[in-house]
Structure formats: C-alpha cells, structure tokens
C-alpha positions as a printed Julia matrix, in Angstrom:
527×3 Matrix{Float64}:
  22.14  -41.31   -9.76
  24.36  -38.66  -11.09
  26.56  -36.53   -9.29
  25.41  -32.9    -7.5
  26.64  -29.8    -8.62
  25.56  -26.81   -8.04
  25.02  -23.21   -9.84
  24.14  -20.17   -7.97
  22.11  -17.03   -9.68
  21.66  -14.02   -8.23
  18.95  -11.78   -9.36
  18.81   -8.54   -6.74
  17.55   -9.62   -3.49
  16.45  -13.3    -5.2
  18.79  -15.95   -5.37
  18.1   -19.43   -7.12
  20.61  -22.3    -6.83
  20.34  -24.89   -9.85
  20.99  -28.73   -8.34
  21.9   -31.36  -10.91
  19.39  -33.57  -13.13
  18.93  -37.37  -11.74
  18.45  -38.98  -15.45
  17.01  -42.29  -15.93
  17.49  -42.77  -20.05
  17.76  -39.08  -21.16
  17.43  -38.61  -24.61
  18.79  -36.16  -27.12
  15.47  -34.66  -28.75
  18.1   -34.0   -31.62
  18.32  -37.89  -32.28
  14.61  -38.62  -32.1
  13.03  -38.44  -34.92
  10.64  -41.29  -36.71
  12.34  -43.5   -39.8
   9.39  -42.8   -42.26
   9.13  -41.48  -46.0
  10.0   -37.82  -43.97
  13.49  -38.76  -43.13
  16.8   -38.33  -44.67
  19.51  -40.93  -44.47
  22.65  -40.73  -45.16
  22.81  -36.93  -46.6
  24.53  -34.2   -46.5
  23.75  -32.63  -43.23
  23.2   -35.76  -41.92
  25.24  -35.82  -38.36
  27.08  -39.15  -39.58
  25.63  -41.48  -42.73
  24.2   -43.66  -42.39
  21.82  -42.02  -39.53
  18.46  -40.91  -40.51
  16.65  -37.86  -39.44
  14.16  -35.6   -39.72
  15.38  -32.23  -42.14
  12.72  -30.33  -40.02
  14.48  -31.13  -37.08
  18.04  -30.94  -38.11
  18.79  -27.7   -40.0
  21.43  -25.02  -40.03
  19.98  -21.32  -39.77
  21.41  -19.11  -42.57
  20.75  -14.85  -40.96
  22.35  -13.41  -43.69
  20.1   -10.03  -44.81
  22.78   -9.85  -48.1
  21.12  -12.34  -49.6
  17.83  -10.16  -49.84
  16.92  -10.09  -53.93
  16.19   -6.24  -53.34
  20.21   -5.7   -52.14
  21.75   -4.48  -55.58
  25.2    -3.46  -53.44
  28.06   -5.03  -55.94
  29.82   -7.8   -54.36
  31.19  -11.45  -55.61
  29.6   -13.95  -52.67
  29.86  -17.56  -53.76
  27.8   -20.22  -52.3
  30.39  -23.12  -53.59
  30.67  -24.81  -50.74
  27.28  -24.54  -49.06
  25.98  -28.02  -48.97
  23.32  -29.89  -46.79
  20.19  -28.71  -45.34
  19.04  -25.02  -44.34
  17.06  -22.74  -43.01
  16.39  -19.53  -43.91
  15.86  -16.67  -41.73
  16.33  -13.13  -40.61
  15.7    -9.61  -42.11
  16.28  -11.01  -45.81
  13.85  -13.27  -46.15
  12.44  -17.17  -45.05
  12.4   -18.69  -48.55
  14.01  -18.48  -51.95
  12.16  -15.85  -54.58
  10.5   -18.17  -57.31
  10.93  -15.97  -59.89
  13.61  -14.47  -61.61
  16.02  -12.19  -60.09
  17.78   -9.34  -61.73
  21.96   -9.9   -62.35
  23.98   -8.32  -59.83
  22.11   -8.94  -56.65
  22.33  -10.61  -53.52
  25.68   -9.45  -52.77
  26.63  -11.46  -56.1
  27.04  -11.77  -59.44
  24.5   -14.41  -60.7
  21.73  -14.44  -58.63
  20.09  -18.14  -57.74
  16.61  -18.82  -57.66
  14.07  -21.25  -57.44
  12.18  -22.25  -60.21
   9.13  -23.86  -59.52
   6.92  -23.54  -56.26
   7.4   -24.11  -52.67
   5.6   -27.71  -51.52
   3.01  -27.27  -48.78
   3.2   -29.25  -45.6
   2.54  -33.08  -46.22
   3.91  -33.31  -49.68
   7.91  -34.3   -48.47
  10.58  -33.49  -49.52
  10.58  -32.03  -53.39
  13.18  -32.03  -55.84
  13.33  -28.49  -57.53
  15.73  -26.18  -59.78
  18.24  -23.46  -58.72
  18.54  -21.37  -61.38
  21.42  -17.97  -61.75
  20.66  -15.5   -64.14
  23.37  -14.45  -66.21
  23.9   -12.96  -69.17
  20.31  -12.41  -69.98
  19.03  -16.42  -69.3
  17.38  -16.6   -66.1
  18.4   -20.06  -65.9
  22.31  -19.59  -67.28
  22.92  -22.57  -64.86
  21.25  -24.4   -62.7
  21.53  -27.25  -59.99
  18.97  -29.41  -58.22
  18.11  -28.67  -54.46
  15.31  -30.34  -52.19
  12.7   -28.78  -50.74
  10.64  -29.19  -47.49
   7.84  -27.66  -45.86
   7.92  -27.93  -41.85
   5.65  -27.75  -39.39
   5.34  -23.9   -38.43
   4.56  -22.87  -41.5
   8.7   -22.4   -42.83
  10.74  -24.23  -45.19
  13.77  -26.18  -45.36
  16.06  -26.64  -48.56
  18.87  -29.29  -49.09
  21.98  -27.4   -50.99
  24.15  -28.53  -53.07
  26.36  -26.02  -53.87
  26.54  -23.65  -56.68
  27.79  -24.97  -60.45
  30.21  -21.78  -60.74
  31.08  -18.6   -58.85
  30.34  -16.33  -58.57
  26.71  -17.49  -57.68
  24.88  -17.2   -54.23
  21.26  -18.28  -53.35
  19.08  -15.13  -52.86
  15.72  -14.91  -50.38
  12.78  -13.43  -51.22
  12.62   -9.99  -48.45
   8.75  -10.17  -48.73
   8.75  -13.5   -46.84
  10.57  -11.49  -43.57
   9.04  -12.69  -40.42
   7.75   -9.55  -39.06
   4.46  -10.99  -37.77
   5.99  -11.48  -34.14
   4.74   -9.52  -31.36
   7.72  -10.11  -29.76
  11.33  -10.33  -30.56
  12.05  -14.42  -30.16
  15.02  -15.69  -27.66
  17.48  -17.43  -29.11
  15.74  -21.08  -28.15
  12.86  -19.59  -30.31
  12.19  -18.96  -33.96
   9.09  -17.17  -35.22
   6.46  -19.46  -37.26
   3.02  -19.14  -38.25
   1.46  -22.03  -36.09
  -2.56  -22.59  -35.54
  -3.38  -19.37  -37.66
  -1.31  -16.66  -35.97
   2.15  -16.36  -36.25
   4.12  -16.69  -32.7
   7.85  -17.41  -30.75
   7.97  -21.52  -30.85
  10.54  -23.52  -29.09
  13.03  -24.31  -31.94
  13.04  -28.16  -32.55
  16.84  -29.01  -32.32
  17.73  -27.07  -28.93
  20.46  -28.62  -27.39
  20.45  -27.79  -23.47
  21.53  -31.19  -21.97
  24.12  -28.98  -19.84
  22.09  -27.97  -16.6
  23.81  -24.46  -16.48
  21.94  -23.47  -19.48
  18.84  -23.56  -17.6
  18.12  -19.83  -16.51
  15.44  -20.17  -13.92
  14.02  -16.34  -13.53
  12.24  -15.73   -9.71
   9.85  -12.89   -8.8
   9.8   -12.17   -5.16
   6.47  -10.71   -4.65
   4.94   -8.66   -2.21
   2.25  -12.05   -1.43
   3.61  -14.63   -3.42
   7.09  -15.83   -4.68
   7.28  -17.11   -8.49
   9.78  -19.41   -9.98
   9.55  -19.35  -13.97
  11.36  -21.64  -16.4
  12.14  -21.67  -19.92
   9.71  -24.85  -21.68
  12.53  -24.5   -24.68
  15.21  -25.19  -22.55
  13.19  -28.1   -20.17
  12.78  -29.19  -23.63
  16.43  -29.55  -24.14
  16.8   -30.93  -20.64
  14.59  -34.11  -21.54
  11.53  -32.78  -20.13
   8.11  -33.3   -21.97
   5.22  -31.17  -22.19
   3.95  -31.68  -19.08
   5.86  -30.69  -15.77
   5.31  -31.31  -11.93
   6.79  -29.33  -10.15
   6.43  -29.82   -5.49
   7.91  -27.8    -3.23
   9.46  -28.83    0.1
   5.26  -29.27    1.25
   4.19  -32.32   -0.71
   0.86  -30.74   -0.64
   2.12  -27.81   -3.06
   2.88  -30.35   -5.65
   0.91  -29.82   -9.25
   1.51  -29.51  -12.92
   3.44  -25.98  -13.92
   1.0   -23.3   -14.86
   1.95  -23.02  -18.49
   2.26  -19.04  -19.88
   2.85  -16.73  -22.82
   6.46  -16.49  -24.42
   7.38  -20.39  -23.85
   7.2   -20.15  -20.19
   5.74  -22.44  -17.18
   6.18  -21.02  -13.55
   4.91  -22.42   -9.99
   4.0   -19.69   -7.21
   4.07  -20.07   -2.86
   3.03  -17.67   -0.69
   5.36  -15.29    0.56
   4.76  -16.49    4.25
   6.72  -18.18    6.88
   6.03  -22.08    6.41
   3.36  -21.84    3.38
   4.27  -24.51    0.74
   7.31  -25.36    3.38
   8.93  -22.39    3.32
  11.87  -21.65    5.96
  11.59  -18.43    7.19
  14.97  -16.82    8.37
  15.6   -13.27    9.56
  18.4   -10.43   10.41
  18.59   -7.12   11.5
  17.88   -5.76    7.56
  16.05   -8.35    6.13
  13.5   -11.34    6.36
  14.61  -14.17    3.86
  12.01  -16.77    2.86
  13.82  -20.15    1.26
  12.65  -23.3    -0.74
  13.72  -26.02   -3.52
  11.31  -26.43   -6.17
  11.45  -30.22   -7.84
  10.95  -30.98  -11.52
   9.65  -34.27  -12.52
   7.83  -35.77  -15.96
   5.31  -37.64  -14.39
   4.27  -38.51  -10.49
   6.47  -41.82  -11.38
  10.36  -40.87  -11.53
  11.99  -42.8   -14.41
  13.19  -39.91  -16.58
  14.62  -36.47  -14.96
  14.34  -35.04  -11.69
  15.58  -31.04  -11.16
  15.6   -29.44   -8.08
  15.94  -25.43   -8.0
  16.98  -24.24   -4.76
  15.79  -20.49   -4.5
  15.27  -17.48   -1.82
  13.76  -14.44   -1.2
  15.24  -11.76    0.97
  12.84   -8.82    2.06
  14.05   -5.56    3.16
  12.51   -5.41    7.06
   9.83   -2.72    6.98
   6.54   -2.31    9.43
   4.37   -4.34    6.4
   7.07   -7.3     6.2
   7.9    -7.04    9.89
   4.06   -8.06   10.79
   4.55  -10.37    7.6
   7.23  -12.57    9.24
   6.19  -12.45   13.04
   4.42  -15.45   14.02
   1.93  -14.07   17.09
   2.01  -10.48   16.49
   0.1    -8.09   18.81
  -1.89   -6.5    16.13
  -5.68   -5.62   15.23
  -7.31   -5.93   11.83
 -10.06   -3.54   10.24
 -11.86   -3.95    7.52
 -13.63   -0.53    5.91
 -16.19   -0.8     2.91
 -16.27    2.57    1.08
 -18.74    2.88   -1.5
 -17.28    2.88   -5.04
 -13.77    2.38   -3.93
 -13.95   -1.46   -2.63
 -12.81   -2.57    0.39
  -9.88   -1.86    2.2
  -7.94   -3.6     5.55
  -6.08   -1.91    7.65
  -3.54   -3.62   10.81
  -2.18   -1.88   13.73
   0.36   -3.09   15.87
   2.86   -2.99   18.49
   6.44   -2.42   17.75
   9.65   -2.9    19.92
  12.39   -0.66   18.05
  12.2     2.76   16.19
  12.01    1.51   13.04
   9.19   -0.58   13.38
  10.17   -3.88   12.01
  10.18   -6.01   14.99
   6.85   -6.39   16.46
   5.78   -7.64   19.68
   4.58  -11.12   19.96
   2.34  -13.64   22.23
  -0.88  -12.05   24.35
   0.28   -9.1    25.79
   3.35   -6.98   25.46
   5.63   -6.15   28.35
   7.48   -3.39   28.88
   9.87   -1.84   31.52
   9.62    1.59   32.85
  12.52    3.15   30.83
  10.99    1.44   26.87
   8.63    3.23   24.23
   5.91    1.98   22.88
   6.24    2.09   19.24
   2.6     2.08   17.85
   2.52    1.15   13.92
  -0.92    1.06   11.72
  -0.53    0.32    7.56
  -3.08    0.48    5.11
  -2.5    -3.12    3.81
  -5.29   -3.89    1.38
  -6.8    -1.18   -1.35
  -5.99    1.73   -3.32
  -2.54    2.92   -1.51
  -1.51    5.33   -4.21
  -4.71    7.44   -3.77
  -5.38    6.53   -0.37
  -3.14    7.91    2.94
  -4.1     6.37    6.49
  -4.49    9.32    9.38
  -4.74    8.78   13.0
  -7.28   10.53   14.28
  -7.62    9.56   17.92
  -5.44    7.38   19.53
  -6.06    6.98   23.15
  -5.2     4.75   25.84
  -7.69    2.78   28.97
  -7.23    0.75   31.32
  -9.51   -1.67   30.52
  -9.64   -2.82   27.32
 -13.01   -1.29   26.75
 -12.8     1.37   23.65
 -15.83    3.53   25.09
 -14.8     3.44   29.22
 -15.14    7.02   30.27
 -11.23    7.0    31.71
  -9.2     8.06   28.62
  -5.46    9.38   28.26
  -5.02   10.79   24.71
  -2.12   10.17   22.8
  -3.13   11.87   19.54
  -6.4    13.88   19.4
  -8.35   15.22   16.04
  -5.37   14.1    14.39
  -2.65   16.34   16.64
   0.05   14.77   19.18
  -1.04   15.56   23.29
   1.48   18.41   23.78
   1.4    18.24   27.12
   3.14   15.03   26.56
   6.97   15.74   25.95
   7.36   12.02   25.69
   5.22   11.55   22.35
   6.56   11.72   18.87
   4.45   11.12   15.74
   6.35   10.04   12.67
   4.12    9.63   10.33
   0.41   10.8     9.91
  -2.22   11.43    6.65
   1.35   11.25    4.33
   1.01    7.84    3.07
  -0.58    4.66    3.88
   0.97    4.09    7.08
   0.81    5.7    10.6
   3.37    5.81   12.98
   3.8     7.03   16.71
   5.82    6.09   20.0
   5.18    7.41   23.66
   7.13    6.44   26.63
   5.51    3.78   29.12
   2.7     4.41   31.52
   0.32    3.34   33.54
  -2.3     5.0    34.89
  -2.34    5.92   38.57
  -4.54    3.96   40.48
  -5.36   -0.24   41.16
  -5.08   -0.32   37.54
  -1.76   -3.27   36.05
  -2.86   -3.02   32.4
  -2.9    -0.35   29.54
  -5.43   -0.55   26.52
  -4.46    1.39   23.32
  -7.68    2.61   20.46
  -6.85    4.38   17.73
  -9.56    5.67   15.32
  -8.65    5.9    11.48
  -9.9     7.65    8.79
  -8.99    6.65    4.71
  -8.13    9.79    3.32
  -8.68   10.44   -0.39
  -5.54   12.22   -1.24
  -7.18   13.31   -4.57
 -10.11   15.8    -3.21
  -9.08   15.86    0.28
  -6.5    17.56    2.16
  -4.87   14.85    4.24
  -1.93   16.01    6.38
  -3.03   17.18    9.63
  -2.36   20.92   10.73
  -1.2    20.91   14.31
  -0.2    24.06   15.58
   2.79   23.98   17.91
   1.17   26.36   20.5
  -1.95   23.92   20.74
  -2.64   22.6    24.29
  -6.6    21.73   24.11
  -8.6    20.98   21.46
 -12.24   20.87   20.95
 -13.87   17.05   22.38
 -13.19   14.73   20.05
 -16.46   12.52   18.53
 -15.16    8.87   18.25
 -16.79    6.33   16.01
 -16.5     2.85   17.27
 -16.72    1.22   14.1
 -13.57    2.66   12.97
 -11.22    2.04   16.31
  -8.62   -0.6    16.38
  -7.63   -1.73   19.28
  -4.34   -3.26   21.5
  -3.25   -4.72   24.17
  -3.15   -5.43   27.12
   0.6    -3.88   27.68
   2.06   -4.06   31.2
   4.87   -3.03   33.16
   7.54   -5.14   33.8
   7.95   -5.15   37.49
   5.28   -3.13   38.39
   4.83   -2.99   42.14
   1.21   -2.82   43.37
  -0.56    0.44   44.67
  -0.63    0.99   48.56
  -3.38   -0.29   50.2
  -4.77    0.26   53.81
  -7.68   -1.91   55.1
  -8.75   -2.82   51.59
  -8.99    1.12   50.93
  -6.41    2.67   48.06
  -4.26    5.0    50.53
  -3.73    8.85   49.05
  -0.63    8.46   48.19
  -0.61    5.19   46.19
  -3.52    7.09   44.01
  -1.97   10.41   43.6
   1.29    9.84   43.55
   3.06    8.77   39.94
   6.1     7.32   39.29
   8.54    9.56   36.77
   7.71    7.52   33.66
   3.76    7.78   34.23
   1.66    9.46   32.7
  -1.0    12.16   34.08
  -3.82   10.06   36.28
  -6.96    9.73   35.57
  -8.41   12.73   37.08
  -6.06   15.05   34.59
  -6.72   12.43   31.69
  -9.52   14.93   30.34
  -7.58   18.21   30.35
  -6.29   17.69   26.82
C-alpha cells in the first residue's frame, strides 16, 4: 500500500482532512482509450507516436473570443504553428464558420474557414478544406484539416497549420455555448448531451494528485454532508459508481449522485449515529468521522478515506443535542393548518444554558439556580415565538396537585420572588428562566416543575408578555393539561429531614424555612 499523507481543509467551523489513495492498478483515464477505426496513431497531438488515442479524449482547448468571424478589429494573428488536434470553445464560438468569411477578420488578415460541412457523430474522423479569403477568392489558399464529431454534441479538428501568414482559423460566434444554466468548473465543459445541453465532466481530467480533490462538507443543523466532485473521482481512478462507509459499517451504501457533477453521503448530526465521536468544550460540541471511498464492496482498485468534523457553537438546542440522558420533556402540539410542532424543556446547570442536567433526577445544593430552558424545536420558528405561560412547581410530580408555588404566572415572573429572573419569554422560539433552589416546607425531599406553553403566531398576535413591575397578584390562572411539560424530580443535595416527634411533624420543622426556601405551602397561593 502507498504511503499516508495528509491534507487538512478548513471550511468555517467544518474541517475535512484528505488521507492518501491505497491503489491497486490505477489507471490514467487519459491513456484508455479503445484501438478501433476512432483512434489516431501516431499524429500530431499524439502524446508520443506511435501511441494511439482517442481525438475526443485528447484535445487542447483553444478560448480565444478573437477568433469570432464577427471581430473586424485589424490585427495580423498567424496560426503557423498551430498543429495537432483542438477544441474549440469560449465566447467566440465551438466550431469553424462553413462559409465564407469577409477579409480582415478574426484578428487577421485572411480569414480561414471550412469548406464543406461538419460530420455528425458516428461518421469518424473527416478530411475537409481550410480555406483564407484573400484578395477576393474565398479559397486564396487552402490546407487540409480533419474533422471529428464527439460525444456531447462538439467537435474536434486536427490542424495543420496555416500555408502563409498572415492567416488564422476563425469560429463561427453563433455556435457560443450559452445553453448552460450554470457557469461550468474548470473539470467541466458545456455539451448538449441526451437533448438538453448541461456541465459534463471533461474526458481528459487529470487529478491523479490527491490534493486536487476538494471535498466540500455541510454541517447541518440534523445531518452532516460530505460532497465530492464525480470529475475529479474521475481523475482519481474512480468509476461511476462509489461506496462510500463511515466509521459504522452499517452506514455503508453507494453515494447519492446530484446535480452539477456531484455525489455526497449524509450522517446524522448526533453523538454515535453512523459512528460518530462526539467531543465537547466550553464553546463548542464537535462531532468527527472518516468517510471511505471504494469502487466496488471488493477492494482491488482505490480506497480514499476523508477524515472530516463538525464543530457546533454550544447553545440550549445543541446543548440538549449532545447530552446523552438529559432531564428534559417533549410536547408535541397539532395546530390546524400550520402542521405540527415539538417543543423540549429542560434542566440546565449554567447561565447560558448549554450544559444540561443528566441521569433521573437533578441535584442541587442550597446555594445553585435552577436554570429552566424550553425551545420550540420542530415547526414554523420564523413565525412562531414559544411563551411561558405558567410555570409552577409541586412536590409531587403530579401537574394538577392542589399544592402549587408559581414561578411565572399568565406569562409574568412571581415578584414576590427576588430570586427569579426570566430571560427570555414570547420573543423567539425559546423560553428561558432560573430561580434559586427550594423546597417546600414540610415532609416533602422532592420538587416537580410544569410549565404550560402557548405557540404564539407572531404575525396576528401580540406575543411579548406585558408585566407590570408593580404587579404582586394576578387573576387565577386556568391551566390546560394538555399543554404542560413537565420535570423532575430535583432534590437538595444534603437535605436534612424535617423534625419529627412521635411520628407527628413538630411546628417548627413545618413552619420554619431555611434561607434559600421558598414560601411553604400555606403562602404558595398568595401570588
């Protein structure tokens, strides 16, 4: 096997790293080409008589829009020296004009043409007669040149040269290729192939060196793409069919094949999903993988491996993304006409909500705050904001027991709270809140959070709540249980248990609250 090396690409926050080919007989599509009645041996243009080739194949691309027969500014271009076999192409014109073309243009004196017709594909190679107009005979003098139509629908010609200077072979402008949706990449030339004219890999690109390969990587919000250039695979020995496996066996399957000469292969953008390695920091969650390239299920030809990586900037959506047992609740709302939408809520250890809690319950000391995040995850987010409209806490984890402590009520923080903070509410499609830890007085260990939601259509609706800073009480609030997610059960680390004499809670372990708890249960309904 052939030595590694290794090319790294950085694309933004996406980084691919190109390992070597493993060839086993690589050929150079250049050199393959069948010995029939189509070939040329020993000609000029020929890479070294007495090889044979294919002029289809093996071509030199003359841009040149001078040689347009409409360009009538004076100049004294010779085409002497311009022997073998070429290709036409550019602004100017795909083929020579077939008629006679008026002295003086072409950025020459004596124009050239070709007199007699362009062969169609299937006829070979055709001998024809480059005339120059001077000095009123369109055919003043003349020399032979070969012809060949190509697969594609263009034409190649075999030159010889002109007889005199100063002489230059002209195109016809009407022939321009300007029937391409697109503009073609350099490892593409525009031909008219199964009725429609389109970007086709050229046939003689030459991208045996693996650092020509530019492998382009999307890092999606669900799924991570790695795209390759078919024209340059081509070049690397590669066939038209691809495999390409990730690190999971089980991801392996033939490249999805797409417009503009391009195949690409997709894993989810989750922790161990088509064997991705998950790694994190304190700014970002990076998922990694190698992507393998073979012919065929059988390795005899090439192998590739692309080495790539996605790093995510941490946010409250890519936090719960990358956890592996987050404390979190799902919803899923129907509305009619506007599909279905999912919403997640979930319990956050730091003020920026990326690192959520994990396991069955959540643990917290005295002195913490409970970071509460909910995110709109699925549905229309740019019309659609998320707002909290009751978020309340139990002790059991029953959403309807009668013993509630409410954190945010008809959309508005408890004010008699000092500890709560709402950062976000009916702004966008996330919600966000903290409050300091409780529990509530009583033979209670355990804390239940609910938190009713509402989708509001920012469109016809206004969303942001209005909370007056004055406000103490507001009206009851009517909770629908269909629309409460729920969390928990939170507890406090090291909390002692409540007094108790003769099996009987004693006053004191009921009423009395530590300086981090919250009002008990008899105050819960004064807000």
């Amino acid at each position: 096997m052939a030595g590694s090396h290794v090319l790294w690409l950085a694309v933004a926050s996406c980084l691919l790293t190109l390992a070597s080919t493993e060839p086993e007989g690589h050929r150079n599509l250049n050199q393959a080409s069948s010995y029939g009645l189509d070939s040329e041996c020993g000609a000029p243009g020929a890479p070294e008589p007495p090889l044979c080739f294919d002029p289809c194949q093996n071509y030199t691309r003359l841009d040149d829009p001078s040689r347009s027969s409409e360009n009538t500014v004076r100049d004294h271009q010779c085409d002497k020296d311009l022997r073998g076999w070429f290709r036409f192409v550019g602004e100017g014109g795909v083929r020579m004009p077939d008629t006679c073309v008026p002295v003086y243009r072409c950025h020459t004196d004596a124009p050239m043409w070709l007199n007699g017709t362009h062969p169609v594909l299937g006829e070979g190679s055709v001998t024809r007669n480059a005339c120059a107009h001077w000095s009123g005979n369109c055919c003043y003098w003349k020399t032979e040149v070969q012809v060949k139509a190509c697969p594609g629908g263009y034409h190649v010609y075999r030159l010889n040269g002109s007889p005199s200077c100063n002489l230059r072979h002209c195109t016809d402008p009407t022939t321009v290729e300007d029937s391409c949706e697109r503009t073609c990449r350099p490892e593409e030339e525009c031909s008219f192939l199964n009725g429609t004219w389109s970007c086709v890999c050229r046939q003689n690109v030459n991208g045996s060196d693996i650092h020509s390969l530019q492998p382009q990587l999307d890092c999606g919000d669900r799924e991570i793409t790695v795209s390759l250039d078919t024209c340059q695979l081509a070049g690397l020995g590669f066939g038209d069919t691809v495999i390409g496996y990730l690190r999971d066996r089980n991801c392996s399957n033939f490249m999805q094949r797409e417009e503009q000469n391009r195949m690409s292969v997709s894993s989810p953008a989750q922790a161990h999903a088509c064997g991705n390695v998950l790694e994190r920091n304190r700014t970002h969650a990076i998922y990694k993988n190698t992507l393998s390239l073979v012919n065929d299920f059988i390795i005899r030809d090439t192998k590739l491996s692309i080495n790539f990586q996605c790093a995510y900037p941490l946010d409250m959506k890519v936090g719960l993304q990358t956890a592996l047992k987050p404390i979190v609740s799902s919803l899923n709302i129907n509305l009619d006409g506007e599909g279905e939408f999912t919403i997640r809520m979930a319990l956050f250890q730091d003020q920026n909500y990326t690192l959520p809690y994990e396991g069955a319950a959540a643990e917290l000391s005295v002195e913490s705050m409970l970071y509460v995040g909910a995110i709109l995850e699925r549905g229309d987010t740019s019309r659609f904001n998320l707002v909290l409209r009751n978020c309340y806490a139990t002790p059991t984890k029953d959403k309807t027991d009668p013993v509630k402590y409410f954190i945010i009520r008809n959309s508005c923080p408890n004010k008699r709270d000092s500890t709560i903070s709402v950062e976000e509410n009916g702004v966008s499609p996330e919600g966000r809140f903290s409050v300091q830890m409780f529990m509530f007085a009583g033979n209670y260990d355990l804390v239940f959070l609910h938190c009713e939601v509402h989708l509001c259509d920012s469109v016809n609706e206004q969303c942001q709540p209005s909370c007056s800073r004055s406000q103490v009480r507001s009206e009851a609030a009517e909770i629908d249980p269909a629309l409460v997610l729920d969390l928990g059960p939170i507890t406090r680390r090291g909390a002692p248990s409540v007094g108790v004499v003769n099996g009987t809670p004693s006053t004191a372990g009921f009423l009395v609250a530590w300086p981090m708890l919250l009002l008990p249960v008899l105050l819960a309904e004064l807000f």
